[in-house]
XYZ file of C-alpha atoms in Angstrom:
396
model
C 78.209 152.063 190.071
C 74.707 152.016 188.606
C 72.313 149.179 189.355
C 72.078 148.315 185.673
C 75.828 147.686 185.455
C 75.455 144.820 187.931
C 72.879 143.023 185.813
C 73.858 139.880 183.915
C 73.829 140.201 180.125
C 70.633 139.402 178.277
C 70.668 135.787 177.076
C 68.576 135.281 173.919
C 68.445 131.542 174.672
C 67.128 132.163 178.207
C 65.513 135.618 178.183
C 63.709 135.142 181.523
C 66.727 133.687 183.315
C 64.896 130.422 184.013
C 68.201 128.576 184.290
C 68.754 130.446 187.560
C 65.999 128.238 189.014
C 67.991 125.087 188.246
C 70.704 123.573 190.428
C 73.887 121.883 189.235
C 72.334 118.398 189.157
C 69.405 119.704 187.099
C 71.812 121.209 184.571
C 73.955 118.076 184.386
C 70.908 115.902 183.669
C 69.617 118.334 181.066
C 72.976 118.577 179.351
C 73.457 114.801 179.402
C 70.126 114.186 177.654
C 70.749 117.049 175.226
C 74.156 115.629 174.281
C 72.724 112.132 173.813
C 69.958 113.442 171.551
C 72.425 115.526 169.551
C 74.604 112.473 168.979
C 72.079 109.664 168.564
C 68.931 111.290 167.156
C 69.432 114.624 165.423
C 71.797 113.414 162.671
C 69.349 110.693 161.607
C 65.828 111.677 162.575
C 64.883 113.460 159.345
C 65.640 110.270 157.416
C 63.751 108.143 159.950
C 60.793 110.480 159.665
C 60.856 110.463 155.869
C 60.974 106.659 155.794
C 58.390 106.295 158.564
C 60.535 104.117 160.789
C 62.551 104.079 163.989
C 65.397 101.650 163.310
C 67.443 100.344 166.205
C 64.741 101.171 168.738
C 65.901 98.454 171.137
C 69.452 99.781 171.071
C 68.153 103.311 171.630
C 66.106 102.065 174.574
C 69.171 100.477 176.155
C 71.124 103.694 175.680
C 68.309 105.703 177.243
C 68.331 103.269 180.133
C 72.073 103.759 180.416
C 71.679 107.516 180.998
C 68.837 106.937 183.471
C 66.050 108.339 181.296
C 63.586 105.433 181.639
C 61.280 105.678 184.630
C 63.700 108.320 185.839
C 61.376 109.941 188.404
C 60.509 106.600 190.028
C 62.230 105.403 193.203
C 63.969 102.054 193.591
C 63.948 98.954 191.368
C 66.840 100.273 189.297
C 65.159 103.622 188.561
C 67.079 106.886 188.805
C 64.884 108.551 191.430
C 65.208 111.946 189.746
C 62.995 114.906 190.579
C 59.928 115.805 188.542
C 61.712 118.905 187.243
C 64.683 116.806 186.134
C 62.363 114.400 184.346
C 60.667 117.362 182.687
C 63.980 118.771 181.511
C 64.777 115.395 179.965
C 61.416 115.359 178.170
C 62.064 118.836 176.788
C 65.455 117.838 175.405
C 64.153 114.584 173.924
C 61.242 116.277 172.178
C 63.527 119.019 170.899
C 65.031 116.157 168.904
C 61.710 114.485 168.028
C 58.343 113.833 169.654
C 58.650 110.152 168.782
C 61.711 109.759 170.995
C 60.032 111.535 173.896
C 56.970 109.316 173.369
C 59.141 106.208 173.605
C 60.444 107.417 176.963
C 57.074 108.673 178.237
C 55.197 105.482 177.458
C 57.967 103.392 178.961
C 58.376 105.408 182.149
C 55.244 107.464 182.792
C 52.706 104.866 181.683
C 53.927 101.259 181.739
C 56.576 101.557 184.471
C 54.536 104.045 186.501
C 51.534 101.686 186.513
C 53.691 98.811 187.713
C 55.474 100.962 190.291
C 52.302 102.444 191.768
C 49.824 99.591 191.472
C 51.852 96.413 190.981
C 52.751 93.696 193.454
C 56.295 93.408 194.735
C 56.727 90.352 192.531
C 55.601 92.278 189.451
C 57.847 95.207 190.289
C 60.929 93.079 190.811
C 60.235 91.039 187.687
C 59.814 93.946 185.275
C 60.984 97.323 186.559
C 64.775 96.785 186.740
C 64.855 95.436 183.171
C 62.593 98.217 181.932
C 64.708 100.883 183.663
C 67.774 99.466 181.910
C 65.996 99.453 178.540
C 66.337 95.688 178.282
C 62.557 95.330 178.090
C 60.324 97.852 176.318
C 56.833 98.377 177.676
C 53.555 99.644 176.251
C 50.265 100.790 177.746
C 46.962 99.508 176.380
C 44.036 101.802 177.192
C 42.697 103.508 174.039
C 40.390 101.422 171.855
C 39.305 101.842 168.218
C 35.871 103.190 169.198
C 36.622 104.558 172.664
C 39.357 107.160 172.794
C 38.259 109.983 175.080
C 35.753 107.700 176.848
C 37.887 104.870 178.267
C 35.146 103.913 180.696
C 33.254 102.429 177.748
C 36.090 100.110 176.741
C 35.065 96.711 175.375
C 38.221 94.758 176.185
C 37.129 92.239 178.799
C 38.893 89.938 181.235
C 36.957 86.949 182.579
C 37.841 84.486 185.268
C 38.387 80.920 184.117
C 39.260 78.785 187.094
C 42.391 80.328 188.563
C 43.251 82.200 185.365
C 42.173 85.344 183.568
C 41.225 85.295 179.880
C 41.457 88.593 177.975
C 39.750 89.522 174.714
C 39.714 92.856 172.944
C 41.615 95.411 170.915
C 43.632 98.502 171.740
C 44.594 101.188 169.228
C 47.306 103.821 168.750
C 49.684 102.124 171.159
C 53.223 103.529 171.183
C 55.950 100.836 171.413
C 53.380 98.054 170.950
C 55.135 96.064 168.235
C 58.506 96.073 170.024
C 57.283 95.718 173.604
C 58.163 92.795 175.825
C 55.388 93.623 178.277
C 52.054 95.403 177.959
C 50.007 96.957 180.742
C 46.470 96.374 179.476
C 43.302 97.788 181.026
C 40.122 95.722 180.733
C 36.600 95.500 182.034
C 35.963 92.760 184.599
C 32.951 91.741 186.639
C 34.450 93.864 189.438
C 35.256 96.961 187.383
C 38.193 98.075 185.272
C 41.459 96.332 186.163
C 45.007 96.489 184.884
C 46.859 93.386 183.683
C 50.540 92.715 183.118
C 50.670 90.910 179.778
C 53.925 89.410 178.464
C 53.793 90.026 174.739
C 54.864 86.456 173.960
C 51.611 85.203 175.500
C 49.532 83.013 173.185
C 46.803 85.071 171.500
C 48.600 88.407 171.839
C 49.661 90.254 168.696
C 50.668 93.849 167.947
C 50.622 94.740 164.242
C 52.299 98.059 163.523
C 50.169 100.934 162.224
C 51.507 102.319 158.958
C 50.714 105.314 156.729
C 51.015 107.884 159.520
C 51.816 111.502 158.688
C 52.703 112.338 162.271
C 55.051 110.651 164.755
C 56.619 108.843 161.839
C 59.857 108.177 163.738
C 57.937 106.166 166.315
C 56.479 102.670 166.595
C 52.679 102.838 166.813
C 50.611 99.672 166.974
C 47.308 97.963 167.480
C 47.080 95.421 170.293
C 44.951 92.347 169.643
C 44.036 90.071 172.530
C 42.439 86.836 171.386
C 41.755 84.544 174.359
C 44.976 85.598 176.058
C 45.246 83.415 179.167
C 47.055 84.880 182.160
C 47.645 83.575 185.682
C 45.734 85.031 188.608
C 48.719 87.125 189.692
C 48.861 88.990 186.353
C 46.361 91.568 187.624
C 47.621 94.789 189.196
C 46.467 94.266 192.791
C 46.323 97.801 194.151
C 43.766 99.562 191.970
C 40.271 99.072 190.567
C 38.444 101.500 188.312
C 39.434 104.332 186.012
C 41.491 106.088 188.688
C 44.288 103.651 187.829
C 44.820 104.460 184.145
C 43.842 108.114 184.615
C 46.539 108.650 187.224
C 49.058 107.170 184.790
C 47.827 109.505 182.059
C 48.218 112.495 184.363
C 51.851 111.560 184.932
C 52.423 111.219 181.189
C 50.664 114.518 180.465
C 53.084 116.232 182.806
C 55.941 115.088 180.566
C 54.106 116.498 177.552
C 53.886 119.911 179.228
C 57.684 120.007 179.091
C 58.188 118.020 175.904
C 55.986 120.222 173.735
C 58.203 123.163 174.650
C 61.159 121.200 173.296
C 59.518 120.930 169.878
C 58.661 124.624 170.075
C 62.213 125.565 171.065
C 63.758 123.651 168.182
C 61.428 125.353 165.701
C 62.003 128.779 167.254
C 65.769 128.360 167.154
C 65.599 127.318 163.502
C 63.547 130.427 162.738
C 65.944 132.758 164.558
C 68.982 131.337 162.786
C 67.246 131.484 159.414
C 66.107 135.060 159.999
C 69.675 136.147 160.714
C 71.116 134.592 157.571
C 68.357 134.695 154.940
C 68.554 137.919 152.925
C 65.777 139.663 151.047
C 65.823 143.214 149.655
C 69.511 143.445 150.488
C 69.468 142.569 154.201
C 68.648 139.700 156.590
C 64.917 139.212 157.075
C 65.517 139.283 160.833
C 66.048 143.021 160.457
C 62.476 143.619 159.290
C 59.870 144.697 161.814
C 57.291 142.051 160.936
C 59.812 139.231 161.355
C 61.027 140.624 164.669
C 57.435 140.860 165.880
C 56.949 137.190 165.059
C 60.148 136.196 166.852
C 59.266 138.262 169.910
C 55.804 136.707 170.181
C 57.239 133.219 169.748
C 59.859 133.838 172.443
C 57.250 135.123 174.878
C 55.017 132.061 174.504
C 57.943 129.615 174.498
C 59.481 130.836 177.716
C 56.132 131.394 179.439
C 55.437 127.749 178.642
C 58.772 126.602 180.052
C 58.159 128.664 183.183
C 54.711 127.071 183.540
C 56.250 123.602 183.148
C 58.853 124.413 185.794
C 56.161 125.638 188.196
C 54.136 122.449 187.735
C 57.283 120.390 188.258
C 57.988 122.070 191.573
C 54.419 121.397 192.625
C 54.782 117.733 191.665
C 58.007 117.467 193.652
C 56.188 118.971 196.635
C 53.291 116.514 196.262
C 50.885 119.350 195.493
C 50.207 118.967 191.764
C 46.543 118.417 190.927
C 45.300 116.743 187.728
C 43.482 119.947 186.771
C 46.799 121.795 186.870
C 48.346 119.210 184.562
C 45.414 119.772 182.181
C 46.111 123.506 182.380
C 49.714 122.910 181.327
C 48.988 120.384 178.586
C 46.233 122.520 177.074
C 48.322 125.685 176.999
C 51.723 124.370 176.074
C 50.766 122.086 173.217
C 48.513 124.704 171.631
C 51.232 127.337 171.898
C 53.892 124.939 170.624
C 51.854 124.304 167.486
C 51.420 128.033 166.938
C 55.164 128.601 167.395
C 55.888 125.921 164.783
C 53.427 127.422 162.347
C 54.885 130.899 162.800
C 58.403 129.532 162.413
C 57.321 127.934 159.153
C 56.227 131.323 157.815
C 59.643 132.802 158.607
C 61.377 129.976 156.746
C 59.031 130.432 153.799
C 59.118 127.545 151.335
C 62.121 126.081 153.155
C 59.841 125.579 156.137
C 58.290 122.507 154.534
C 61.653 120.870 153.887
C 63.061 118.148 156.117
C 66.366 120.003 155.886
C 64.845 122.002 158.737
C 63.000 120.563 161.766
C 59.975 122.845 161.705
C 57.442 120.901 159.636
C 58.429 117.625 161.319
C 57.770 119.138 164.743
C 54.540 120.742 163.554
C 53.099 117.481 162.257
C 54.259 115.573 165.342
C 52.520 118.069 167.595
C 49.225 117.379 165.851
C 49.391 113.928 167.481
C 50.580 115.341 170.798
C 47.570 117.671 170.734
C 45.265 114.648 170.613
C 46.875 111.967 172.741
C 46.773 111.977 176.548
C 43.555 113.985 176.273
C 42.294 116.166 173.441
C 41.957 119.941 173.687
C 38.246 119.516 174.328
C 38.787 117.074 177.204
C 41.211 119.386 178.983
C 38.906 122.358 178.418
C 36.099 120.406 180.082
C 38.346 119.328 182.952
C 39.161 122.968 183.614
C 35.573 124.046 182.998
C 34.329 121.635 185.638
C 37.015 122.779 188.076
C 36.145 126.426 187.511
C 32.342 126.122 187.698
C 31.704 122.980 189.684
C 29.454 121.786 186.843
C 30.149 118.584 184.934
C 29.788 119.059 181.166
C 31.112 115.615 180.233
C 27.644 114.060 180.230
C-alpha cells in the first residue's frame, strides 16, 4: 500500500488540518458557539446592521452567559475557566457571525471582567463577576477619550479625593456596551497616578449616550461615557494596580481575542466567495472554473489558514503562560490586515452582489475597519514590534 493511500482526504474547510490540533472539548466548545450564532445571530444580523441597532442585547448577553462565553477564560466566580485556545475558538465563531457580537463578548470578558478579576478586591469580584459571567449584568471599559485614543497616558478624566470618597469627572469615547452596561470600569488620573474605578452606571452624574450614525459595527452598542461629579466610595478603586500597566494588560487580553475573531470575519467572507464562485456562471460556466478566480481563492485560503494557525500558536503560548504583549501585537497586526484584504478580494468575486447585505462580505469588511483601529491601530502595533526588534523607542 502506498503512503499516499493512507493520507486523509483533503478538506477544503480545513486545508492545513488544524482541527487535528484540537481535542474533543475544544471542538465541543467551538461547535456550541457556532450553533448558537447560527441560531441567534445569523438569521437577523443583516437587518440589525441595516437598521444600526442590536435589539435584545440583554437577552443575548444572558444566553451567552448560559453557554459560558462571558469571561470564559477566567477562573472562579462563576466563570467557565476555559483555555485560551477555547476562548479564541469562541471569538472566531462569534465574529464569523458579526464583529459586533464578538465585541460584546470581548468587552464584557476580556476588558471589564478581566480588570475586576486581575486587579479587583475580593469584595468587588464577588459583587460583580458572577452576575457578569451569567450575563445578568453587562459591563463596559472606559479608557479611550475624545482627544486621547492611542495616547491613554494623557487622559484628562480625573478622580480626586473628597474626604473618604472619590469624585470623578471626565469623558470617555467609543465605548462598546456603554449605554446598556450596569457597571463600568473607568480609568482616571489621580494624584498617585492612573487608577481604575468600578462605577455602577446608576451612580448620580454618570450618563452614557449612544453614538449614532456609524457605518461600521452597526449591530453593536457604542457610547460616550460622561462623568460629572460622580461620587464613589473609597473601596470603588481597583486596589491591585496603579499606572498604565493596568489598562494595557487588559487591552492585551482583548487583542488576543481579536487575533482569532478577525479570522472569523475572514472565514465567513471566504466561504461566501467560494460558494458564489461555484454557482455564479459567466461565459457558460461557473466563475470558480476560471484561473483568475481560483488564484484569488487560493491566496485567500493561504492567508486565512495561516492566520488561524498563528492564532492557535499564540493561544498555546497564553495557556503556557509564555505569551508576550509584542506577540499579541504581531497577531493583531497581521490577522486584521489580512482579514480586510480577504474581505475585499471576496467582494471582487461577488461583483456587484458583494455590496449587498444579502451576503455577509461588505458587512464584515466595514466592521473590520473598526477592528483595525480599536485595541491599537496598525501604527501602534508596528511601533511596538519596531521597538522590540531594534531596542529603540519610536513612540516619542
